[in-house]
Coordinates of C-alpha atoms in Angstrom, one line a residue:
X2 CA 25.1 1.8 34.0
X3 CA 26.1 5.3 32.4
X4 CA 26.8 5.0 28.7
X5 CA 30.1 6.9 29.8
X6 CA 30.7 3.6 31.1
X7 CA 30.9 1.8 27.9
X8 CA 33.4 4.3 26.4
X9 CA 31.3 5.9 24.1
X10 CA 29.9 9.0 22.7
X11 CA 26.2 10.1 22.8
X12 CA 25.1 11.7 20.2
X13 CA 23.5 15.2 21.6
X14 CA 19.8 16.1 20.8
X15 CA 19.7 19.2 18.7
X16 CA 17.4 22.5 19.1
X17 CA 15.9 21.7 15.8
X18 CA 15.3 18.1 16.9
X19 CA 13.6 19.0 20.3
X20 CA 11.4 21.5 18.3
X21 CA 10.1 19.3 15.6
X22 CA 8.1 17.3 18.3
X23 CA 7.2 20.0 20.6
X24 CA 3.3 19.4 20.5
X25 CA 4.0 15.7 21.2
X26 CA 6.2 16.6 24.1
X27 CA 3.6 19.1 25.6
X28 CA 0.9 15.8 25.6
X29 CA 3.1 12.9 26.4
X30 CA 3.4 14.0 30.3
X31 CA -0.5 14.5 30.4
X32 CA -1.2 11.4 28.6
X33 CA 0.9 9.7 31.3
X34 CA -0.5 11.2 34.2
X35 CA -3.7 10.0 33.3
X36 CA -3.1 6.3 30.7
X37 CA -1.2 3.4 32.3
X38 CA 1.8 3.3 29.5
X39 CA 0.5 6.7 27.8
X40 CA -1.4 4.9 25.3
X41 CA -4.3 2.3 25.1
X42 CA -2.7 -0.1 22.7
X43 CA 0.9 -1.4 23.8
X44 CA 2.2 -1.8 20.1
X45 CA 2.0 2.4 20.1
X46 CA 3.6 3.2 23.3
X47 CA 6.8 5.4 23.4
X48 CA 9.0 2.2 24.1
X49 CA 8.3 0.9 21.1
X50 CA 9.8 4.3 19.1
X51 CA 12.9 6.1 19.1
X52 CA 13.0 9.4 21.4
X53 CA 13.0 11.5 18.2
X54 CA 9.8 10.4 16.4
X55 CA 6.0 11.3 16.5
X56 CA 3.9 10.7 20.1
X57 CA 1.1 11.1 18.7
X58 CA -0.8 11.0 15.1
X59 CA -3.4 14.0 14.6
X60 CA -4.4 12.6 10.9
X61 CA -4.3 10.7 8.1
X62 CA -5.5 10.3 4.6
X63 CA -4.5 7.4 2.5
X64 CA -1.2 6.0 3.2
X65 CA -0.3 9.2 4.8
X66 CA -0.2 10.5 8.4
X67 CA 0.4 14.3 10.5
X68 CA 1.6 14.2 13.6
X69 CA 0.4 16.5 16.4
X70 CA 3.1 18.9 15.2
X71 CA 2.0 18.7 11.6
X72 CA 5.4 16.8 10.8
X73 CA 3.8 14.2 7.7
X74 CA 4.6 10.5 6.9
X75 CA 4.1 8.0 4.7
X76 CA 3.3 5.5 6.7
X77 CA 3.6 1.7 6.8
X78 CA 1.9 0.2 10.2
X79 CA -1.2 1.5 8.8
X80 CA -3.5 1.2 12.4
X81 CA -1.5 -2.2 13.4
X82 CA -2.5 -3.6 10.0
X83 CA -6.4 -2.4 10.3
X84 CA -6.1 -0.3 7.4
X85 CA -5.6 -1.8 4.5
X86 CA -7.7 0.4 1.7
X87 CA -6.1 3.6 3.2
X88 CA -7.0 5.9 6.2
X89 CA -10.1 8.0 5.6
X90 CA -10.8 6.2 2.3
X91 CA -13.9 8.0 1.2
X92 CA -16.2 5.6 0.2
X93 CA -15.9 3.5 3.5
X94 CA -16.1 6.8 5.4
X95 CA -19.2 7.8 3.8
X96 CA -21.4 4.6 4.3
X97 CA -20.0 5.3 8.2
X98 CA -21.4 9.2 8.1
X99 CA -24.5 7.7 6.3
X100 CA -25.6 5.1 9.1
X101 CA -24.0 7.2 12.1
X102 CA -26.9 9.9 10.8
X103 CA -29.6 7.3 11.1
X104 CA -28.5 6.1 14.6
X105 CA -25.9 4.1 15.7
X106 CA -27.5 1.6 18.1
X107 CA -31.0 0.3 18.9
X108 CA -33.0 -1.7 20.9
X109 CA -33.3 -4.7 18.2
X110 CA -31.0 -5.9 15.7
X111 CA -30.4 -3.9 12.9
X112 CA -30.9 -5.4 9.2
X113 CA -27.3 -4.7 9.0
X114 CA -26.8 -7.4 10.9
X115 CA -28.2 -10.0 8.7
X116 CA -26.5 -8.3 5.4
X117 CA -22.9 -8.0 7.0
X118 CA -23.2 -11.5 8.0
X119 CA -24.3 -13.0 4.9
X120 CA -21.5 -10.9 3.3
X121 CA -18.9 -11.9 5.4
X122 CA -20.3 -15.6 5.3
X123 CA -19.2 -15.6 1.2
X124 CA -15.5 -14.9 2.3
X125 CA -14.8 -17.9 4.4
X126 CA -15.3 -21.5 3.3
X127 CA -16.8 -24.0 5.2
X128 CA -18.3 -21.4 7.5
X129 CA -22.4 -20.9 8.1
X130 CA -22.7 -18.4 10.9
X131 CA -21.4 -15.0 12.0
X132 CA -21.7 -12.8 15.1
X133 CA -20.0 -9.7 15.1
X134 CA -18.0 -7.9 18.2
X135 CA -15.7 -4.8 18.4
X136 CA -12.0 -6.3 18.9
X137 CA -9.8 -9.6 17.6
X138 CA -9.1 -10.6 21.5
X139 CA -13.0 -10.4 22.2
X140 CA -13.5 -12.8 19.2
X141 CA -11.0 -15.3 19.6
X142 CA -11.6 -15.5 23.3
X143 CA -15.3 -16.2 22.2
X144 CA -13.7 -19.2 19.9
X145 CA -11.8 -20.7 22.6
X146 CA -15.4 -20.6 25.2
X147 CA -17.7 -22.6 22.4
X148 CA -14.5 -24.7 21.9
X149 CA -14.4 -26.0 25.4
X150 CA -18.2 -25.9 25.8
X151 CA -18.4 -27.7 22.1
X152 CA -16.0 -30.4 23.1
X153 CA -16.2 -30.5 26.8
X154 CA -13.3 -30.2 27.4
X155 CA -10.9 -27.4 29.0
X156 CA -7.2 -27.5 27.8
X157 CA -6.2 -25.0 24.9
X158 CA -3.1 -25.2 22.8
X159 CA -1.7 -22.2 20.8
X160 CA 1.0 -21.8 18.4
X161 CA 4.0 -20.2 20.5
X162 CA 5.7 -18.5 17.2
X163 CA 1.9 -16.2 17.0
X164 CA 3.0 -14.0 19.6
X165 CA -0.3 -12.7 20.7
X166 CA -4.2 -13.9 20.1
X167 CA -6.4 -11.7 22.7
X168 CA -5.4 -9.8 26.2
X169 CA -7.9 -12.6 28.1
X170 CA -5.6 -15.0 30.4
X171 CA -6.0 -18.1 28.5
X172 CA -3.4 -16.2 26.0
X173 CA -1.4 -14.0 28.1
X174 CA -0.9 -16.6 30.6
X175 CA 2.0 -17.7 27.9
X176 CA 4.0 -14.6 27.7
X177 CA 6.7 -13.0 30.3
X178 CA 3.4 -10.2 31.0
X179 CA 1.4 -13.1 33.1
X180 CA 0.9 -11.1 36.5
X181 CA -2.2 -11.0 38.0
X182 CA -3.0 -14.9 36.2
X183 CA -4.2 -17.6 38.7
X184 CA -1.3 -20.5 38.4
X185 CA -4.6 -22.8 37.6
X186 CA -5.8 -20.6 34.6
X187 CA -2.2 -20.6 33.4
X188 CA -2.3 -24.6 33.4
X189 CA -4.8 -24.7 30.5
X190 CA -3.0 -23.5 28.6
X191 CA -0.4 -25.4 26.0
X192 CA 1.6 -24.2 23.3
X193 CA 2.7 -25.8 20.2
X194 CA 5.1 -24.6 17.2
X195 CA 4.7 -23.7 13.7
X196 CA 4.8 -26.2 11.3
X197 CA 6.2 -29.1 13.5
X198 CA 3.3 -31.3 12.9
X199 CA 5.0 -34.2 15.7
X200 CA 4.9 -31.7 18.3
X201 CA 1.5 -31.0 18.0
X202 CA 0.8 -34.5 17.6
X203 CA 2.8 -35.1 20.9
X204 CA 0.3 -32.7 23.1
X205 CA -2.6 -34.9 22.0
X206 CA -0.9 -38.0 23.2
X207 CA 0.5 -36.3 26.3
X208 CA -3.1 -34.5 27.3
X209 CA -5.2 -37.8 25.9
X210 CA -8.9 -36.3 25.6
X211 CA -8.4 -32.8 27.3
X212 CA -8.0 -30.7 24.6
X213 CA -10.5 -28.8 23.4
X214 CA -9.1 -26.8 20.2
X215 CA -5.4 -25.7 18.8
X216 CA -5.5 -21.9 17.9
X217 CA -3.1 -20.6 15.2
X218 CA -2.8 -17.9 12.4
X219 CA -3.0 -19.9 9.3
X220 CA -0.1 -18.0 8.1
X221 CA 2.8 -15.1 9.5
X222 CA 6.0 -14.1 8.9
X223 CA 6.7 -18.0 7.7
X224 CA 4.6 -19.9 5.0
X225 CA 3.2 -23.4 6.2
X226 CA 4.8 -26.1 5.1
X227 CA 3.3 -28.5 2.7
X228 CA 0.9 -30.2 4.3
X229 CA 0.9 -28.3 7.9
X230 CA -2.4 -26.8 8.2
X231 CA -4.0 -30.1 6.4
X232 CA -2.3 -32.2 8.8
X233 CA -3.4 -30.2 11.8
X234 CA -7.2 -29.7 10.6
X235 CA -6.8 -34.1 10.4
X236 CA -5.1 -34.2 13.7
X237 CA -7.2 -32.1 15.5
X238 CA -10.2 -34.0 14.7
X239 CA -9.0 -37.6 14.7
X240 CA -8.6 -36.7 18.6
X241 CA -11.8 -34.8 19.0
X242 CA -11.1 -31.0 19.0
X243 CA -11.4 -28.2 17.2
X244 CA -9.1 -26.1 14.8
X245 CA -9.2 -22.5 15.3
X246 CA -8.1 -19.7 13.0
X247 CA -7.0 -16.3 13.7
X248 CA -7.6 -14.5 11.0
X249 CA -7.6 -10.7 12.0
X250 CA -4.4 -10.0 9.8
X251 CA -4.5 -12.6 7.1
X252 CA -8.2 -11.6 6.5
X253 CA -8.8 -9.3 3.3
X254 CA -5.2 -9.0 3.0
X255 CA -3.7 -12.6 1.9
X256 CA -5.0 -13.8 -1.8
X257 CA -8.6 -14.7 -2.2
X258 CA -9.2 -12.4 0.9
X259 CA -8.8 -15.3 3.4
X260 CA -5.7 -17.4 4.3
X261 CA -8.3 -20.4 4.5
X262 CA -9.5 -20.0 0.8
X263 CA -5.9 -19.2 -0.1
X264 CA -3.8 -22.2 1.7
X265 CA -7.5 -24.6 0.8
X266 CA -7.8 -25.5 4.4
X267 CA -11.1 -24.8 6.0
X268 CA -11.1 -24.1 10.5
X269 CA -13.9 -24.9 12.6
X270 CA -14.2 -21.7 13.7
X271 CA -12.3 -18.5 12.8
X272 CA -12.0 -14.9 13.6
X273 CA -11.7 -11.8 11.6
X274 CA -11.3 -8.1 12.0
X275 CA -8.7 -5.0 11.1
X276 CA -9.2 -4.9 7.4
X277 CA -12.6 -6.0 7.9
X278 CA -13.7 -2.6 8.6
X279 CA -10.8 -0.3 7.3
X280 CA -9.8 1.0 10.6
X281 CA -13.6 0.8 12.3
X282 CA -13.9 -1.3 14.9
X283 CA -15.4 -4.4 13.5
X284 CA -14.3 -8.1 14.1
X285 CA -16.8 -11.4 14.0
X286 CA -16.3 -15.1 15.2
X287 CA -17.4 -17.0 12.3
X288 CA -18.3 -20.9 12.1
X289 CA -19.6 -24.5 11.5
X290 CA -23.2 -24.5 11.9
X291 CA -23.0 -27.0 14.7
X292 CA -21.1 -25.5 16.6
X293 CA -21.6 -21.8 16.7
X294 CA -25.5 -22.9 17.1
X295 CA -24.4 -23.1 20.9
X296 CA -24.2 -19.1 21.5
X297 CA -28.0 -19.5 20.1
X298 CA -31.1 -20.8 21.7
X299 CA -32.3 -23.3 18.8
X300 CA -30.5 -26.5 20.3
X301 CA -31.0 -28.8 23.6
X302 CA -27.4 -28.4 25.2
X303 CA -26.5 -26.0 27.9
X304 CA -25.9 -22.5 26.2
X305 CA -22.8 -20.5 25.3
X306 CA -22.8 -16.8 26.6
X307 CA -21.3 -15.5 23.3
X308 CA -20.7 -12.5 22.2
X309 CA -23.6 -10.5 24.0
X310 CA -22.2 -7.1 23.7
X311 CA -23.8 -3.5 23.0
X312 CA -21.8 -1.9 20.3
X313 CA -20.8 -5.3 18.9
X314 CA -23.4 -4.6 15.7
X315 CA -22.9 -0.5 16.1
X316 CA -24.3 0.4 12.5
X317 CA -21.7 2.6 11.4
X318 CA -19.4 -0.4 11.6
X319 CA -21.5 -2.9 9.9
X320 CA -21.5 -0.5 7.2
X321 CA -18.3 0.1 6.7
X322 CA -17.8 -3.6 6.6
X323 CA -20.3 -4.2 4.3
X324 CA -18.5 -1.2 2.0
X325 CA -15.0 -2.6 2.0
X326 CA -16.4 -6.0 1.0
X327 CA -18.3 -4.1 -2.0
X328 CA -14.6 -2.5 -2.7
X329 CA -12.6 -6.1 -2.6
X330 CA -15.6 -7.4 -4.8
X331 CA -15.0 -4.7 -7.7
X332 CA -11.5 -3.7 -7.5
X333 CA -8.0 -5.2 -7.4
X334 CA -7.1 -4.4 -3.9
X335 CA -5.4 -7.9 -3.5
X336 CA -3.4 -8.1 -6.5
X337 CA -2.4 -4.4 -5.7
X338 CA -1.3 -4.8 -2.2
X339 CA 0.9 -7.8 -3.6
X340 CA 2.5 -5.1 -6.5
X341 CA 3.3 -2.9 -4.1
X342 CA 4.3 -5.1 -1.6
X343 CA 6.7 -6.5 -3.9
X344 CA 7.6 -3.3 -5.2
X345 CA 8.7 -2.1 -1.8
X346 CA 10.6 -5.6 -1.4
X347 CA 12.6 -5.2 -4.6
X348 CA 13.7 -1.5 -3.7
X349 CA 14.5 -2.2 0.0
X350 CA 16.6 -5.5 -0.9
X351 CA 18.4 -3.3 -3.2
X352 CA 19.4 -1.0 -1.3
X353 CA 20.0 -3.8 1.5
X354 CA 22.4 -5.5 -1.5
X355 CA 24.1 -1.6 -1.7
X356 CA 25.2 -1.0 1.9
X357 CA 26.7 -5.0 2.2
X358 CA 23.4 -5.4 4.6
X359 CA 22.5 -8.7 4.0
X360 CA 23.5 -10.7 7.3
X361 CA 21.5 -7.4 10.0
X362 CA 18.6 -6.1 7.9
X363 CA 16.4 -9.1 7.2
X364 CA 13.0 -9.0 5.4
X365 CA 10.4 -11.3 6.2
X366 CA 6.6 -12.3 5.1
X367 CA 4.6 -12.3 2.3
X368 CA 5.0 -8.7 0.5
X369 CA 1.9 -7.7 1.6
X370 CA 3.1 -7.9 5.2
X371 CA 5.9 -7.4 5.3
X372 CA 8.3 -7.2 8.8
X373 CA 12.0 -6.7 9.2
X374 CA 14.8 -7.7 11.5
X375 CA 17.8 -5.6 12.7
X376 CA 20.7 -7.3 13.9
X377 CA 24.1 -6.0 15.6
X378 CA 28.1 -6.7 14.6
X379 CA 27.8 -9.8 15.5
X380 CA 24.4 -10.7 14.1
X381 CA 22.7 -10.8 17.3
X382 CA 18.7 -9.9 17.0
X383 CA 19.3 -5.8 18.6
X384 CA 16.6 -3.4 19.7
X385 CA 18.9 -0.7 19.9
X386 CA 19.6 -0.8 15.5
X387 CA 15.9 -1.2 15.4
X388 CA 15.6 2.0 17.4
X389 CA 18.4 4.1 15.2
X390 CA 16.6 2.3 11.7
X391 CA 13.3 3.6 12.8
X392 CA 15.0 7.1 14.3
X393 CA 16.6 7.6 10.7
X394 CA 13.8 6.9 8.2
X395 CA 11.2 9.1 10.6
X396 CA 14.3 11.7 9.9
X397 CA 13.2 11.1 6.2
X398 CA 9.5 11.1 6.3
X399 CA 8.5 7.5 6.6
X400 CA 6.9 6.0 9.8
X401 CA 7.8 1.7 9.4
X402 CA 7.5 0.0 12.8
X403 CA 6.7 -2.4 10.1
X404 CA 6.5 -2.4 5.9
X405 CA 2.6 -3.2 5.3
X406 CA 1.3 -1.7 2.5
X407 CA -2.0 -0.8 1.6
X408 CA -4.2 0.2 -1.6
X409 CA -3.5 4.0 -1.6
X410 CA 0.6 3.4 -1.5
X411 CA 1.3 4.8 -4.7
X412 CA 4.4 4.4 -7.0
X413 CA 5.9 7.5 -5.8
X414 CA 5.3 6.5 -2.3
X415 CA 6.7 3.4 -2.5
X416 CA 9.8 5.3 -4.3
X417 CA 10.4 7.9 -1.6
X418 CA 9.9 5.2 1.5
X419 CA 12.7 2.8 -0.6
X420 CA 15.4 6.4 -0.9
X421 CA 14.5 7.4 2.6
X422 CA 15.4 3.8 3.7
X423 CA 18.5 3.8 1.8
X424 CA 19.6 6.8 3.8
X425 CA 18.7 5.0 6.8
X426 CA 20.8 2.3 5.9
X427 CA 23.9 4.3 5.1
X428 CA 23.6 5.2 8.7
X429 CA 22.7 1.8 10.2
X430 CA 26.3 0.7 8.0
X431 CA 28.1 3.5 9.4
X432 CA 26.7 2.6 12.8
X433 CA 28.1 -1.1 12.3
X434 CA 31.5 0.1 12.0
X435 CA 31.7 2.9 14.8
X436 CA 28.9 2.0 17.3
X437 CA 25.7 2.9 17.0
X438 CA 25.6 5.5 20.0
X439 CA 27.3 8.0 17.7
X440 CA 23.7 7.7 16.2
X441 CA 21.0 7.2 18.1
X442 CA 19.4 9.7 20.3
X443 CA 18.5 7.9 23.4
X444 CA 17.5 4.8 24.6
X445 CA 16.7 1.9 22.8
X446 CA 13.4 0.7 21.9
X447 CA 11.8 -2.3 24.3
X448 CA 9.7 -5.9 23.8
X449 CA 6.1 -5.4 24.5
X450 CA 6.1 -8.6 26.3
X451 CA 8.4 -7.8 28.9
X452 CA 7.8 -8.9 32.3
X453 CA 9.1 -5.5 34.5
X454 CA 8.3 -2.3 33.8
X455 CA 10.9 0.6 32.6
X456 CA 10.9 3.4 35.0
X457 CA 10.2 6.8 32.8
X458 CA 11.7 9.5 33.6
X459 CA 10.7 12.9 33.1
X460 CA 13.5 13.5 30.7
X461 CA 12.6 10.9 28.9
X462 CA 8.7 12.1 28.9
X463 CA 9.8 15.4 27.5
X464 CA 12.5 13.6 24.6
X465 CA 15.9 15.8 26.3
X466 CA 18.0 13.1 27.5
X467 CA 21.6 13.8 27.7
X468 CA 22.4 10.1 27.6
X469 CA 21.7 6.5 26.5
X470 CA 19.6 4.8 29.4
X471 CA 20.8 1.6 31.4
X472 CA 18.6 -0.2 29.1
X473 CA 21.2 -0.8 26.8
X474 CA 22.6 -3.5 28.8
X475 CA 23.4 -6.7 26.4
X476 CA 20.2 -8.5 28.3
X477 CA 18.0 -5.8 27.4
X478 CA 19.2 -5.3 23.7
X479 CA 19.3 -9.5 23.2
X480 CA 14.9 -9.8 24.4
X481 CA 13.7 -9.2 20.9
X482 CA 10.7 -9.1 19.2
X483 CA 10.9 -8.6 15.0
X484 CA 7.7 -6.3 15.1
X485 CA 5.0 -5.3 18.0
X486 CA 2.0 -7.7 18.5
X487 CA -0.8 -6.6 16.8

């Protein structure tokens, strides 16, 4: 369907526009000649932006980033939460350098290995071992194996409202992106929801003795409820299974640097990664004694093949683990993403309060991870005022497919992100009343978890379209998602 169609006018892409990302439109047709998507990571594919925003990201130094044009942003998805002290923050950068000088990888373990571990042990209560990998879906799939071989058992349930846990089957088997999924891997497989205790308790009773573990992030975009995670942790092992935590985001970000510490709520086994290493790639599976003994060879069961990888202890990660726990040791990086986070919070809902915003831009989550929600006239969830918010406030300098903070967001930064999003909602009001079409420049922005594909078109490669595209059909804007997985 042409936007003609709809009786409305498309706002035209100007000269000045086209030429502020000229260096990402020259690379966006090679990178999708050769990348299924035109990136490796879904949550930083072109659907998920605005036509008139950055395609790629060249560098960055503290909360700030430069595009491949040299346009610069303060930026707030900070490497899909990885980077919590700041990109390029020196000190974890130079214990990198230091170890990548000595060699990176070797034919026997590092003693790296043992220190990181030990390190990392100190941050999570209740747990006794560690083994390190490279990614959070490599971990938590490694929870969900020694689960099953633990209990004996083979049926998994995860918490629906977590939209994504690791790109292995057992987890995308439960979103709309399930081709190429056997029907029987998809079976084992339930889902449960947050903080409804009875339904969770209702899967036990239904699956009597299959279950091997419930998977959940202790904490989202919603607090538990009083007694949730308790209940579960008693639930779970009155009927034999594990508890699982993913912990990739809440790690070294929530109080106390672990939602398990924080909420007093100890998992069986748990996985950690993003801040761990400050944008490095570092996560770990970490665990009761017992159980994570399996993946070892000290024990009389059959063993777990866990974790067996060659750059899962790479020493230039360990040691930038091992320096962003010495950072969270002897500063406030905590207590300061919290200030800020509320900071931003204040100043946003102000402005919010200013343009009579209240029922279509919604914060949610703690402030120090914070998302937001963009809803139409009718206060329908919509992609496409998603799409013209995040258009308008990369017109002002600030790149927020979500509003995390980290340690180098200074006062002033916070201050200029909440006066560019002020002029981005004196737009999105504006848009309200007239349509947004008169706004945005293009198409709107799409789910990740969408089970066809959008045809790209070459204008759309090369950011000159003429036109909004048939994806603004009121199915397409009405299948959101409040922020990317990550």
């Amino acid at each position: 369907m042409r936007a003609e169609q709809f009786g409305r006018t498309v706002r035209p892409v100007s000269e000045e526009a086209r030429n502020k990302f000229a260096a990402s439109d020259g690379l966006r047709p090679r990178a999708y000649a050769v990348i299924p998507g035109g990136a490796h990571t879904y949550a930083k594919g072109d659907d998920q932006y605005p036509l008139l925003s950055p395609g790629f990201i060249a560098k960055g130094f503290g909360c700030h980033v430069w595009d491949a044009d040299g346009n610069e942003f303060i930026e707030y998805g900070m490497g899909l939460r990885a980077v919590t002290l700041g990109h390029a923050y020196p000190k974890v950068v130079a214990a990198a350098v230091q170890e990548i000088g000595r060699g990176t990888n070797f034919t026997r373990p590092s003693p790296l290995e043992v220190e990181c571990a030990e390190n990392l042990l100190e941050v999570v209560p209740g747990a006794e071992m560690a083994k390190f990998t490279k990614d959070g879906s490599t971990a938590t799939t490694a929870a969900v194996r020694l689960a099953r071989a633990y209990t004996g058992r083979d049926l998994i349930a995860l918490c629906a409202d977590h939209p994504f846990f690791s790109y292995d089957d057992w987890a995308i088997c439960t979103t709309p992106m399930d081709a190429g999924i056997p029907e029987d891997v998809k079976r084992l497989t339930l889902t449960f929801r947050y903080n409804d205790l009875a339904g969770a308790a209702a899967l036990f009773s239904a699956h009597k003795g299959r279950i091997a573990a419930l998977i959940l992030e202790a904490a989202k975009d919603v607090e538990p409820a009083d007694g949730f995670l308790a209940g579960l942790r008693k639930l779970c092992h009155r009927n034999g299974a594990l508890l699982i935590f993913d912990e990739m985001i809440t790690g070294f970000r929530w109080p106390q640097r672990s939602a398990q510490r924080h909420y007093g709520v100890e998992a069986d086994l748990s996985a950690f990664g993003k801040a761990l290493g400050n944008g490095f790639a570092i996560s770990a599976l970490v665990g009761k004694r017992q159980i994570m003994r399996l993946g070892g060879h000290d024990h009389n069961r059959d063993r777990v093949f866990l974790l067996s990888t060659t750059h899962g202890a790479e020493t230039s990660a360990l040691a930038a683990a091992l320096a962003v726990m010495k950072i969270y040791r002897r500063e406030p990086v905590v207590e300061t993403l919290e200030r800020q986070g509320q900071r931003l919070k204040a100043g946003i809902e102000s402005a919010v309060a200013r343009h009579s915003l209240g029922n279509h831009f919604q914060l949610a989550g703690r402030p120090v991870n914070l998302v937001y929600a963009c809803r139409d006239r009718d206060g329908a969830p919509s992609q496409t005022f998603r799409t013209l918010f995040l258009q308008e406030t990369i017109r002002r300098g600030v790149l927020a497919p979500s509003l995390v903070v980290s340690y180098s967001h200074s006062d002033d930064d916070i201050d200029r992100t909440v006066e560019a999003i002020d002029g981005a909602l004196g737009v999105y009001r504006r848009a309200l009343e007239d349509g947004p079409e008169a706004h945005l420049v293009g198409r709107p922005v799409q789910p990740v978890f969408r089970r066809r594909g959008t045809p790209v078109s070459r204008a759309s490669r090369t950011r000159r379209p003429s036109r909004l595209s048939p994806a603004l059909s009121e199915g397409a804007d009405r299948t959101v998602s409040v922020v990317p997985p990550q």
